[in-house]
GROMACS .gro file of N, CA, C and O in nm:
model
  524
    1MET      N    1   5.894  -0.829  -0.784
    1MET     CA    2   5.873  -0.964  -0.841
    1MET      C    3   5.697  -0.986  -0.818
    1MET      O    4   5.647  -0.964  -0.727
    2GLN      N    5   5.661  -1.078  -0.919
    2GLN     CA    6   5.532  -1.111  -0.897
    2GLN      C    7   5.518  -1.247  -0.968
    2GLN      O    8   5.579  -1.280  -1.062
    3LEU      N    9   5.429  -1.331  -0.918
    3LEU     CA   10   5.406  -1.447  -0.975
    3LEU      C   11   5.287  -1.416  -1.101
    3LEU      O   12   5.179  -1.381  -1.067
    4ASP      N   13   5.319  -1.442  -1.216
    4ASP     CA   14   5.265  -1.386  -1.342
    4ASP      C   15   5.125  -1.491  -1.386
    4ASP      O   16   5.024  -1.456  -1.396
    5LEU      N   17   5.171  -1.629  -1.394
    5LEU     CA   18   5.076  -1.730  -1.439
    5LEU      C   19   5.104  -1.850  -1.362
    5LEU      O   20   5.216  -1.887  -1.320
    6VAL      N   21   5.005  -1.913  -1.359
    6VAL     CA   22   4.997  -2.066  -1.310
    6VAL      C   23   4.916  -2.151  -1.404
    6VAL      O   24   4.819  -2.105  -1.456
    7ALA      N   25   4.978  -2.257  -1.439
    7ALA     CA   26   4.917  -2.345  -1.544
    7ALA      C   27   4.807  -2.440  -1.490
    7ALA      O   28   4.844  -2.477  -1.392
    8ILE      N   29   4.713  -2.439  -1.547
    8ILE     CA   30   4.604  -2.549  -1.520
    8ILE      C   31   4.592  -2.645  -1.627
    8ILE      O   32   4.544  -2.580  -1.735
    9VAL      N   33   4.603  -2.780  -1.621
    9VAL     CA   34   4.580  -2.869  -1.740
    9VAL      C   35   4.438  -2.898  -1.737
    9VAL      O   36   4.377  -2.935  -1.644
   10VAL      N   37   4.389  -2.879  -1.859
   10VAL     CA   38   4.241  -2.878  -1.877
   10VAL      C   39   4.238  -2.987  -1.997
   10VAL      O   40   4.299  -3.020  -2.082
   11GLU      N   41   4.117  -3.052  -2.014
   11GLU     CA   42   4.064  -3.138  -2.127
   11GLU      C   43   4.064  -3.077  -2.247
   11GLU      O   44   4.114  -3.124  -2.359
   12ALA      N   45   3.991  -2.957  -2.243
   12ALA     CA   46   3.984  -2.892  -2.377
   12ALA      C   47   3.968  -2.731  -2.339
   12ALA      O   48   3.909  -2.679  -2.236
   13TYR      N   49   4.009  -2.656  -2.437
   13TYR     CA   50   4.024  -2.516  -2.415
   13TYR      C   51   3.887  -2.435  -2.395
   13TYR      O   52   3.864  -2.357  -2.298
   14ASP      N   53   3.794  -2.470  -2.484
   14ASP     CA   54   3.670  -2.380  -2.494
   14ASP      C   55   3.585  -2.408  -2.366
   14ASP      O   56   3.537  -2.303  -2.319
   15PRO      N   57   3.551  -2.521  -2.328
   15PRO     CA   58   3.482  -2.550  -2.200
   15PRO      C   59   3.550  -2.485  -2.080
   15PRO      O   60   3.494  -2.434  -1.994
   16ALA      N   61   3.698  -2.488  -2.078
   16ALA     CA   62   3.768  -2.424  -1.977
   16ALA      C   63   3.756  -2.278  -1.978
   16ALA      O   64   3.728  -2.204  -1.866
   17ILE      N   65   3.762  -2.223  -2.090
   17ILE     CA   66   3.739  -2.063  -2.102
   17ILE      C   67   3.600  -2.028  -2.046
   17ILE      O   68   3.570  -1.950  -1.972
   18GLU      N   69   3.516  -2.101  -2.098
   18GLU     CA   70   3.346  -2.077  -2.056
   18GLU      C   71   3.359  -2.094  -1.907
   18GLU      O   72   3.278  -1.995  -1.854
   19PHE      N   73   3.398  -2.178  -1.846
   19PHE     CA   74   3.397  -2.205  -1.696
   19PHE      C   75   3.469  -2.073  -1.612
   19PHE      O   76   3.396  -2.022  -1.544
   20PHE      N   77   3.588  -2.044  -1.666
   20PHE     CA   78   3.657  -1.940  -1.592
   20PHE      C   79   3.612  -1.800  -1.620
   20PHE      O   80   3.601  -1.712  -1.539
   21VAL      N   81   3.556  -1.774  -1.752
   21VAL     CA   82   3.496  -1.651  -1.789
   21VAL      C   83   3.353  -1.645  -1.741
   21VAL      O   84   3.323  -1.542  -1.664
   22ARG      N   85   3.278  -1.709  -1.779
   22ARG     CA   86   3.123  -1.694  -1.758
   22ARG      C   87   3.100  -1.733  -1.621
   22ARG      O   88   3.006  -1.669  -1.560
   23VAL      N   89   3.159  -1.842  -1.568
   23VAL     CA   90   3.099  -1.879  -1.434
   23VAL      C   91   3.166  -1.824  -1.320
   23VAL      O   92   3.112  -1.794  -1.218
   24LEU      N   93   3.316  -1.823  -1.326
   24LEU     CA   94   3.375  -1.756  -1.221
   24LEU      C   95   3.388  -1.595  -1.244
   24LEU      O   96   3.433  -1.531  -1.148
   25GLY      N   97   3.384  -1.546  -1.356
   25GLY     CA   98   3.391  -1.411  -1.384
   25GLY      C   99   3.526  -1.349  -1.416
   25GLY      O  100   3.563  -1.224  -1.409
   26PHE      N  101   3.625  -1.437  -1.450
   26PHE     CA  102   3.759  -1.403  -1.502
   26PHE      C  103   3.750  -1.326  -1.624
   26PHE      O  104   3.637  -1.340  -1.707
   27GLU      N  105   3.859  -1.274  -1.666
   27GLU     CA  106   3.846  -1.213  -1.808
   27GLU      C  107   3.966  -1.290  -1.896
   27GLU      O  108   4.065  -1.327  -1.838
   28LEU      N  109   3.920  -1.291  -2.017
   28LEU     CA  110   3.994  -1.374  -2.120
   28LEU      C  111   4.108  -1.270  -2.162
   28LEU      O  112   4.076  -1.163  -2.224
   29VAL      N  113   4.222  -1.290  -2.135
   29VAL     CA  114   4.331  -1.188  -2.155
   29VAL      C  115   4.394  -1.231  -2.299
   29VAL      O  116   4.421  -1.138  -2.370
   30GLU      N  117   4.412  -1.349  -2.313
   30GLU     CA  118   4.493  -1.381  -2.450
   30GLU      C  119   4.432  -1.534  -2.495
   30GLU      O  120   4.398  -1.613  -2.417
   31ASP      N  121   4.417  -1.540  -2.635
   31ASP     CA  122   4.393  -1.682  -2.677
   31ASP      C  123   4.438  -1.677  -2.827
   31ASP      O  124   4.398  -1.614  -2.913
   32SER      N  125   4.579  -1.724  -2.831
   32SER     CA  126   4.644  -1.711  -2.940
   32SER      C  127   4.705  -1.831  -3.003
   32SER      O  128   4.718  -1.935  -2.912
   33PRO      N  129   4.714  -1.862  -3.116
   33PRO     CA  130   4.760  -1.981  -3.167
   33PRO      C  131   4.908  -2.007  -3.144
   33PRO      O  132   4.969  -1.917  -3.129
   34SER      N  133   4.959  -2.116  -3.110
   34SER     CA  134   5.087  -2.147  -3.061
   34SER      C  135   5.143  -2.292  -3.126
   34SER      O  136   5.035  -2.352  -3.177
   35VAL      N  137   5.241  -2.339  -3.084
   35VAL     CA  138   5.300  -2.478  -3.128
   35VAL      C  139   5.349  -2.532  -2.993
   35VAL      O  140   5.409  -2.477  -2.906
   36THR      N  141   5.335  -2.665  -2.978
   36THR     CA  142   5.408  -2.730  -2.876
   36THR      C  143   5.567  -2.713  -2.890
   36THR      O  144   5.602  -2.720  -2.988
   37SER      N  145   5.639  -2.730  -2.759
   37SER     CA  146   5.774  -2.721  -2.778
   37SER      C  147   5.842  -2.827  -2.826
   37SER      O  148   5.947  -2.855  -2.863
   38VAL      N  149   5.766  -2.963  -2.813
   38VAL     CA  150   5.830  -3.092  -2.834
   38VAL      C  151   5.718  -3.131  -2.946
   38VAL      O  152   5.615  -3.159  -2.926
   39GLY      N  153   5.758  -3.142  -3.076
   39GLY     CA  154   5.685  -3.207  -3.186
   39GLY      C  155   5.633  -3.101  -3.261
   39GLY      O  156   5.569  -3.120  -3.368
   40GLY      N  157   5.620  -2.983  -3.226
   40GLY     CA  158   5.555  -2.867  -3.293
   40GLY      C  159   5.414  -2.877  -3.336
   40GLY      O  160   5.387  -2.829  -3.424
   41ARG      N  161   5.353  -2.953  -3.251
   41ARG     CA  162   5.185  -2.969  -3.271
   41ARG      C  163   5.116  -2.827  -3.238
   41ARG      O  164   5.150  -2.747  -3.137
   42ALA      N  165   5.009  -2.812  -3.327
   42ALA     CA  166   4.927  -2.690  -3.290
   42ALA      C  167   4.870  -2.706  -3.127
   42ALA      O  168   4.813  -2.785  -3.097
   43LYS      N  169   4.875  -2.570  -3.070
   43LYS     CA  170   4.815  -2.547  -2.950
   43LYS      C  171   4.764  -2.408  -2.946
   43LYS      O  172   4.774  -2.336  -3.033
   44ARG      N  173   4.708  -2.373  -2.834
   44ARG     CA  174   4.671  -2.235  -2.808
   44ARG      C  175   4.718  -2.191  -2.670
   44ARG      O  176   4.747  -2.259  -2.583
   45TRP      N  177   4.766  -2.054  -2.674
   45TRP     CA  178   4.797  -1.990  -2.565
   45TRP      C  179   4.683  -1.906  -2.504
   45TRP      O  180   4.648  -1.801  -2.549
   46VAL      N  181   4.630  -1.989  -2.385
   46VAL     CA  182   4.515  -1.905  -2.345
   46VAL      C  183   4.532  -1.878  -2.197
   46VAL      O  184   4.572  -1.957  -2.099
   47VAL      N  185   4.516  -1.732  -2.177
   47VAL     CA  186   4.528  -1.683  -2.039
   47VAL      C  187   4.412  -1.615  -1.998
   47VAL      O  188   4.340  -1.528  -2.060
   48VAL      N  189   4.380  -1.653  -1.882
   48VAL     CA  190   4.250  -1.570  -1.794
   48VAL      C  191   4.295  -1.526  -1.675
   48VAL      O  192   4.376  -1.578  -1.611
   49ARG      N  193   4.256  -1.409  -1.629
   49ARG     CA  194   4.292  -1.334  -1.503
   49ARG      C  195   4.154  -1.287  -1.441
   49ARG      O  196   4.068  -1.251  -1.513
   50PRO      N  197   4.162  -1.279  -1.300
   50PRO     CA  198   4.052  -1.215  -1.220
   50PRO      C  199   4.060  -1.061  -1.286
   50PRO      O  200   4.139  -1.007  -1.317
   51PRO      N  201   3.927  -1.021  -1.256
   51PRO     CA  202   3.905  -0.873  -1.308
   51PRO      C  203   4.004  -0.789  -1.229
   51PRO      O  204   4.034  -0.789  -1.106
   52GLY      N  205   4.063  -0.693  -1.279
   52GLY     CA  206   4.160  -0.599  -1.223
   52GLY      C  207   4.318  -0.653  -1.202
   52GLY      O  208   4.396  -0.595  -1.162
   53GLY      N  209   4.332  -0.764  -1.282
   53GLY     CA  210   4.455  -0.813  -1.278
   53GLY      C  211   4.501  -0.926  -1.186
   53GLY      O  212   4.400  -0.999  -1.130
   54GLY      N  213   4.610  -0.921  -1.139
   54GLY     CA  214   4.646  -1.036  -1.053
   54GLY      C  215   4.722  -1.145  -1.138
   54GLY      O  216   4.722  -1.137  -1.237
   55THR      N  217   4.758  -1.258  -1.047
   55THR     CA  218   4.812  -1.363  -1.126
   55THR      C  219   4.700  -1.447  -1.206
   55THR      O  220   4.581  -1.453  -1.177
   56GLY      N  221   4.749  -1.469  -1.323
   56GLY     CA  222   4.652  -1.521  -1.430
   56GLY      C  223   4.678  -1.668  -1.422
   56GLY      O  224   4.756  -1.722  -1.365
   57LEU      N  225   4.591  -1.753  -1.509
   57LEU     CA  226   4.584  -1.861  -1.547
   57LEU      C  227   4.606  -1.922  -1.683
   57LEU      O  228   4.549  -1.863  -1.755
   58LEU      N  229   4.703  -1.984  -1.704
   58LEU     CA  230   4.749  -2.039  -1.826
   58LEU      C  231   4.646  -2.168  -1.842
   58LEU      O  232   4.685  -2.281  -1.767
   59LEU      N  233   4.548  -2.165  -1.939
   59LEU     CA  234   4.469  -2.278  -1.955
   59LEU      C  235   4.542  -2.371  -2.055
   59LEU      O  236   4.546  -2.342  -2.167
   60ALA      N  237   4.601  -2.495  -2.009
   60ALA     CA  238   4.682  -2.561  -2.114
   60ALA      C  239   4.612  -2.697  -2.122
   60ALA      O  240   4.576  -2.769  -2.034
   61GLN      N  241   4.572  -2.709  -2.251
   61GLN     CA  242   4.491  -2.842  -2.298
   61GLN      C  243   4.608  -2.934  -2.281
   61GLN      O  244   4.717  -2.943  -2.337
   62ALA      N  245   4.553  -3.066  -2.209
   62ALA     CA  246   4.631  -3.190  -2.210
   62ALA      C  247   4.692  -3.238  -2.335
   62ALA      O  248   4.614  -3.249  -2.440
   63ASP      N  249   4.827  -3.267  -2.350
   63ASP     CA  250   4.894  -3.319  -2.469
   63ASP      C  251   4.955  -3.443  -2.419
   63ASP      O  252   5.053  -3.457  -2.368
   64GLY      N  253   4.873  -3.558  -2.462
   64GLY     CA  254   4.928  -3.694  -2.433
   64GLY      C  255   4.858  -3.759  -2.300
   64GLY      O  256   4.804  -3.681  -2.226
   65GLU      N  257   4.887  -3.890  -2.288
   65GLU     CA  258   4.827  -3.953  -2.189
   65GLU      C  259   4.867  -3.893  -2.049
   65GLU      O  260   4.789  -3.897  -1.947
   66ARG      N  261   5.012  -3.876  -2.016
   66ARG     CA  262   5.053  -3.831  -1.899
   66ARG      C  263   4.982  -3.709  -1.845
   66ARG      O  264   4.953  -3.693  -1.738
   67GLN      N  265   4.971  -3.602  -1.928
   67GLN     CA  266   4.919  -3.473  -1.897
   67GLN      C  267   4.758  -3.502  -1.872
   67GLN      O  268   4.692  -3.463  -1.783
   68LEU      N  269   4.712  -3.580  -1.959
   68LEU     CA  270   4.563  -3.600  -1.965
   68LEU      C  271   4.520  -3.676  -1.811
   68LEU      O  272   4.430  -3.647  -1.755
   69ALA      N  273   4.612  -3.756  -1.767
   69ALA     CA  274   4.600  -3.832  -1.632
   69ALA      C  275   4.604  -3.732  -1.524
   69ALA      O  276   4.555  -3.735  -1.398
   70GLY      N  277   4.677  -3.602  -1.548
   70GLY     CA  278   4.680  -3.499  -1.447
   70GLY      C  279   4.554  -3.408  -1.451
   70GLY      O  280   4.566  -3.322  -1.340
   71VAL      N  281   4.496  -3.394  -1.543
   71VAL     CA  282   4.367  -3.335  -1.538
   71VAL      C  283   4.293  -3.348  -1.409
   71VAL      O  284   4.241  -3.445  -1.386
   72GLY      N  285   4.256  -3.249  -1.331
   72GLY     CA  286   4.200  -3.240  -1.206
   72GLY      C  287   4.278  -3.289  -1.082
   72GLY      O  288   4.218  -3.281  -0.969
   73GLU      N  289   4.407  -3.314  -1.114
   73GLU     CA  290   4.491  -3.364  -0.989
   73GLU      C  291   4.592  -3.274  -0.980
   73GLU      O  292   4.706  -3.327  -0.930
   74GLN      N  293   4.592  -3.145  -1.019
   74GLN     CA  294   4.704  -3.047  -0.993
   74GLN      C  295   4.773  -3.018  -0.879
   74GLN      O  296   4.868  -3.008  -0.858
   75ALA      N  297   4.691  -3.058  -0.761
   75ALA     CA  298   4.731  -3.038  -0.635
   75ALA      C  299   4.728  -3.181  -0.559
   75ALA      O  300   4.713  -3.198  -0.436
   76ALA      N  301   4.723  -3.287  -0.618
   76ALA     CA  302   4.707  -3.429  -0.576
   76ALA      C  303   4.598  -3.432  -0.470
   76ALA      O  304   4.613  -3.506  -0.364
   77GLY      N  305   4.479  -3.382  -0.514
   77GLY     CA  306   4.359  -3.403  -0.428
   77GLY      C  307   4.337  -3.291  -0.312
   77GLY      O  308   4.234  -3.290  -0.256
   78ARG      N  309   4.448  -3.201  -0.278
   78ARG     CA  310   4.436  -3.116  -0.186
   78ARG      C  311   4.367  -2.995  -0.257
   78ARG      O  312   4.364  -2.969  -0.380
   79VAL      N  313   4.303  -2.902  -0.174
   79VAL     CA  314   4.289  -2.764  -0.219
   79VAL      C  315   4.414  -2.696  -0.250
   79VAL      O  316   4.509  -2.686  -0.183
   80GLY      N  317   4.415  -2.657  -0.396
   80GLY     CA  318   4.522  -2.615  -0.449
   80GLY      C  319   4.530  -2.457  -0.504
   80GLY      O  320   4.624  -2.407  -0.547
   81PHE      N  321   4.400  -2.399  -0.495
   81PHE     CA  322   4.393  -2.283  -0.556
   81PHE      C  323   4.260  -2.198  -0.463
   81PHE      O  324   4.184  -2.275  -0.391
   82PHE      N  325   4.289  -2.079  -0.445
   82PHE     CA  326   4.208  -1.992  -0.351
   82PHE      C  327   4.152  -1.865  -0.437
   82PHE      O  328   4.242  -1.799  -0.478
   83LEU      N  329   4.035  -1.861  -0.425
   83LEU     CA  330   3.960  -1.740  -0.501
   83LEU      C  331   3.903  -1.657  -0.393
   83LEU      O  332   3.801  -1.709  -0.334
   84ARG      N  333   3.959  -1.542  -0.360
   84ARG     CA  334   3.908  -1.442  -0.270
   84ARG      C  335   3.819  -1.346  -0.341
   84ARG      O  336   3.856  -1.292  -0.451
   85VAL      N  337   3.690  -1.331  -0.292
   85VAL     CA  338   3.594  -1.234  -0.364
   85VAL      C  339   3.549  -1.145  -0.255
   85VAL      O  340   3.541  -1.182  -0.132
   86GLU      N  341   3.503  -1.035  -0.276
   86GLU     CA  342   3.441  -0.923  -0.210
   86GLU      C  343   3.288  -0.954  -0.186
   86GLU      O  344   3.245  -0.948  -0.062
   87ASP      N  345   3.206  -1.010  -0.288
   87ASP     CA  346   3.077  -1.034  -0.259
   87ASP      C  347   3.063  -1.184  -0.279
   87ASP      O  348   3.018  -1.235  -0.361
   88PHE      N  349   3.073  -1.248  -0.154
   88PHE     CA  350   3.079  -1.399  -0.147
   88PHE      C  351   2.936  -1.445  -0.183
   88PHE      O  352   2.916  -1.562  -0.274
   89ASP      N  353   2.828  -1.386  -0.129
   89ASP     CA  354   2.698  -1.416  -0.173
   89ASP      C  355   2.659  -1.433  -0.331
   89ASP      O  356   2.618  -1.531  -0.369
   90ALA      N  357   2.687  -1.327  -0.391
   90ALA     CA  358   2.663  -1.299  -0.535
   90ALA      C  359   2.741  -1.410  -0.605
   90ALA      O  360   2.698  -1.476  -0.695
   91THR      N  361   2.863  -1.422  -0.578
   91THR     CA  362   2.957  -1.523  -0.648
   91THR      C  363   2.912  -1.667  -0.630
   91THR      O  364   2.904  -1.743  -0.711
   92TYR      N  365   2.895  -1.703  -0.498
   92TYR     CA  366   2.831  -1.825  -0.480
   92TYR      C  367   2.692  -1.849  -0.548
   92TYR      O  368   2.689  -1.983  -0.617
   93ALA      N  369   2.615  -1.746  -0.538
   93ALA     CA  370   2.480  -1.784  -0.619
   93ALA      C  371   2.500  -1.800  -0.757
   93ALA      O  372   2.430  -1.876  -0.834
   94ARG      N  373   2.603  -1.715  -0.823
   94ARG     CA  374   2.612  -1.736  -0.972
   94ARG      C  375   2.668  -1.881  -0.994
   94ARG      O  376   2.630  -1.942  -1.101
   95MET      N  377   2.765  -1.920  -0.910
   95MET     CA  378   2.822  -2.068  -0.926
   95MET      C  379   2.717  -2.182  -0.924
   95MET      O  380   2.711  -2.264  -0.998
   96VAL      N  381   2.635  -2.160  -0.810
   96VAL     CA  382   2.537  -2.252  -0.792
   96VAL      C  383   2.436  -2.256  -0.919
   96VAL      O  384   2.403  -2.360  -0.955
   97GLU      N  385   2.411  -2.137  -0.964
   97GLU     CA  386   2.319  -2.118  -1.103
   97GLU      C  387   2.380  -2.191  -1.205
   97GLU      O  388   2.314  -2.256  -1.289
   98HIS      N  389   2.527  -2.192  -1.210
   98HIS     CA  390   2.587  -2.261  -1.318
   98HIS      C  391   2.638  -2.391  -1.306
   98HIS      O  392   2.698  -2.461  -1.391
   99GLY      N  393   2.581  -2.457  -1.195
   99GLY     CA  394   2.589  -2.625  -1.157
   99GLY      C  395   2.733  -2.628  -1.104
   99GLY      O  396   2.761  -2.759  -1.130
  100VAL      N  397   2.804  -2.550  -1.047
  100VAL     CA  398   2.945  -2.576  -1.008
  100VAL      C  399   2.926  -2.669  -0.895
  100VAL      O  400   2.834  -2.678  -0.806
  101THR      N  401   3.020  -2.772  -0.880
  101THR     CA  402   3.025  -2.884  -0.780
  101THR      C  403   3.082  -2.815  -0.639
  101THR      O  404   3.201  -2.768  -0.660
  102PHE      N  405   3.002  -2.812  -0.540
  102PHE     CA  406   3.038  -2.764  -0.391
  102PHE      C  407   3.071  -2.887  -0.324
  102PHE      O  408   2.993  -2.988  -0.342
  103GLU      N  409   3.164  -2.884  -0.234
  103GLU     CA  410   3.178  -2.987  -0.137
  103GLU      C  411   3.117  -2.941   0.013
  103GLU      O  412   3.211  -2.889   0.079
  104GLY      N  413   3.015  -2.940   0.025
  104GLY     CA  414   2.941  -2.888   0.171
  104GLY      C  415   2.894  -2.761   0.142
  104GLY      O  416   2.887  -2.702   0.004
  105LEU      N  417   2.850  -2.694   0.229
  105LEU     CA  418   2.777  -2.554   0.220
  105LEU      C  419   2.889  -2.464   0.296
  105LEU      O  420   2.975  -2.494   0.357
  106PRO      N  421   2.879  -2.319   0.255
  106PRO     CA  422   2.955  -2.229   0.300
  106PRO      C  423   2.933  -2.227   0.454
  106PRO      O  424   2.843  -2.259   0.525
  107ARG      N  425   3.054  -2.189   0.513
  107ARG     CA  426   3.070  -2.187   0.660
  107ARG      C  427   3.170  -2.067   0.689
  107ARG      O  428   3.238  -1.997   0.598
  108VAL      N  429   3.142  -2.009   0.811
  108VAL     CA  430   3.221  -1.905   0.877
  108VAL      C  431   3.347  -1.966   0.939
  108VAL      O  432   3.319  -2.040   1.046
  109GLU      N  433   3.463  -1.904   0.910
  109GLU     CA  434   3.588  -1.944   0.987
  109GLU      C  435   3.631  -1.807   1.061
  109GLU      O  436   3.585  -1.683   1.005
  110ALA      N  437   3.736  -1.806   1.114
  110ALA     CA  438   3.797  -1.680   1.174
  110ALA      C  439   3.843  -1.578   1.072
  110ALA      O  440   3.850  -1.468   1.081
  111TYR      N  441   3.893  -1.637   0.960
  111TYR     CA  442   3.937  -1.556   0.838
  111TYR      C  443   3.841  -1.526   0.736
  111TYR      O  444   3.873  -1.457   0.634
  112GLY      N  445   3.700  -1.580   0.756
  112GLY     CA  446   3.609  -1.542   0.665
  112GLY      C  447   3.512  -1.636   0.631
  112GLY      O  448   3.525  -1.755   0.686
  113ARG      N  449   3.443  -1.636   0.521
  113ARG     CA  450   3.357  -1.735   0.489
  113ARG      C  451   3.433  -1.817   0.378
  113ARG      O  452   3.501  -1.764   0.312
  114ILE      N  453   3.380  -1.941   0.380
  114ILE     CA  454   3.451  -2.029   0.297
  114ILE      C  455   3.381  -2.161   0.230
  114ILE      O  456   3.275  -2.187   0.312
  115VAL      N  457   3.401  -2.203   0.121
  115VAL     CA  458   3.341  -2.332   0.079
  115VAL      C  459   3.433  -2.362  -0.035
  115VAL      O  460   3.502  -2.307  -0.105
  116VAL      N  461   3.444  -2.517  -0.045
  116VAL     CA  462   3.525  -2.559  -0.142
  116VAL      C  463   3.449  -2.611  -0.255
  116VAL      O  464   3.332  -2.671  -0.250
  117PHE      N  465   3.507  -2.571  -0.388
  117PHE     CA  466   3.448  -2.608  -0.500
  117PHE      C  467   3.532  -2.674  -0.591
  117PHE      O  468   3.671  -2.670  -0.572
  118ARG      N  469   3.478  -2.729  -0.700
  118ARG     CA  470   3.572  -2.801  -0.792
  118ARG      C  471   3.576  -2.715  -0.931
  118ARG      O  472   3.446  -2.675  -0.972
  119ASP      N  473   3.670  -2.713  -0.994
  119ASP     CA  474   3.685  -2.630  -1.137
  119ASP      C  475   3.621  -2.732  -1.232
  119ASP      O  476   3.594  -2.839  -1.214
  120ILE      N  477   3.633  -2.678  -1.364
  120ILE     CA  478   3.568  -2.773  -1.489
  120ILE      C  479   3.674  -2.898  -1.489
  120ILE      O  480   3.636  -3.000  -1.543
  121ALA      N  481   3.797  -2.889  -1.438
  121ALA     CA  482   3.897  -2.994  -1.461
  121ALA      C  483   3.891  -3.089  -1.346
  121ALA      O  484   3.943  -3.201  -1.346
  122GLY      N  485   3.819  -3.062  -1.237
  122GLY     CA  486   3.810  -3.133  -1.117
  122GLY      C  487   3.913  -3.088  -1.002
  122GLY      O  488   3.912  -3.142  -0.901
  123ASN      N  489   3.980  -2.988  -1.013
  123ASN     CA  490   4.063  -2.917  -0.918
  123ASN      C  491   3.993  -2.864  -0.808
  123ASN      O  492   3.882  -2.808  -0.838
  124ARG      N  493   4.030  -2.884  -0.686
  124ARG     CA  494   3.973  -2.824  -0.566
  124ARG      C  495   4.014  -2.694  -0.535
  124ARG      O  496   4.133  -2.673  -0.524
  125TRP      N  497   3.925  -2.593  -0.497
  125TRP     CA  498   3.935  -2.456  -0.478
  125TRP      C  499   3.883  -2.418  -0.349
  125TRP      O  500   3.760  -2.462  -0.335
  126ASP      N  501   3.927  -2.322  -0.280
  126ASP     CA  502   3.839  -2.254  -0.178
  126ASP      C  503   3.784  -2.114  -0.240
  126ASP      O  504   3.855  -2.046  -0.298
  127LEU      N  505   3.666  -2.107  -0.210
  127LEU     CA  506   3.597  -1.967  -0.234
  127LEU      C  507   3.593  -1.907  -0.106
  127LEU      O  508   3.530  -1.962  -0.006
  128LEU      N  509   3.679  -1.783  -0.097
  128LEU     CA  510   3.674  -1.719   0.024
  128LEU      C  511   3.617  -1.581   0.007
  128LEU      O  512   3.627  -1.515  -0.078
  129GLY      N  513   3.560  -1.529   0.125
  129GLY     CA  514   3.498  -1.394   0.119
  129GLY      C  515   3.509  -1.335   0.278
  129GLY      O  516   3.541  -1.398   0.369
  130PRO      N  517   3.462  -1.215   0.285
  130PRO     CA  518   3.461  -1.162   0.424
  130PRO      C  519   3.354  -1.235   0.507
  130PRO      O  520   3.265  -1.282   0.458
  131ALA      N  521   3.367  -1.235   0.620
  131ALA     CA  522   3.288  -1.296   0.720
  131ALA      C  523   3.157  -1.236   0.729
  131ALA      O  524   3.135  -1.118   0.689
   0.00000   0.00000   0.00000
């Protein structure tokens, strides 16, 4: 058994793809036309994954006011996503270069280096790396 996908509600597909692929270094696995289950409106099925596989993110464009209100609030203000990388310094530098919003400076904890950042939707993530 494995957790294949987690949905992140975003305002628009293309800026979200740009953020996860160019800024975070994920791979675009799929970007296919689709339709909504209610109403049959056009949408896209967009999946990004970290290099080498693992759980992917389904980038779901908000459809309606209720979903739009949830953009950036996937975990109700808590850190809800955790990105572990081997080269913390290189990843952090790339993210800084691309203007990612960080909440403080990297610090060292018993489990490694960590800094909290926000994705393009406003969700809070931990960037984690070796100590």
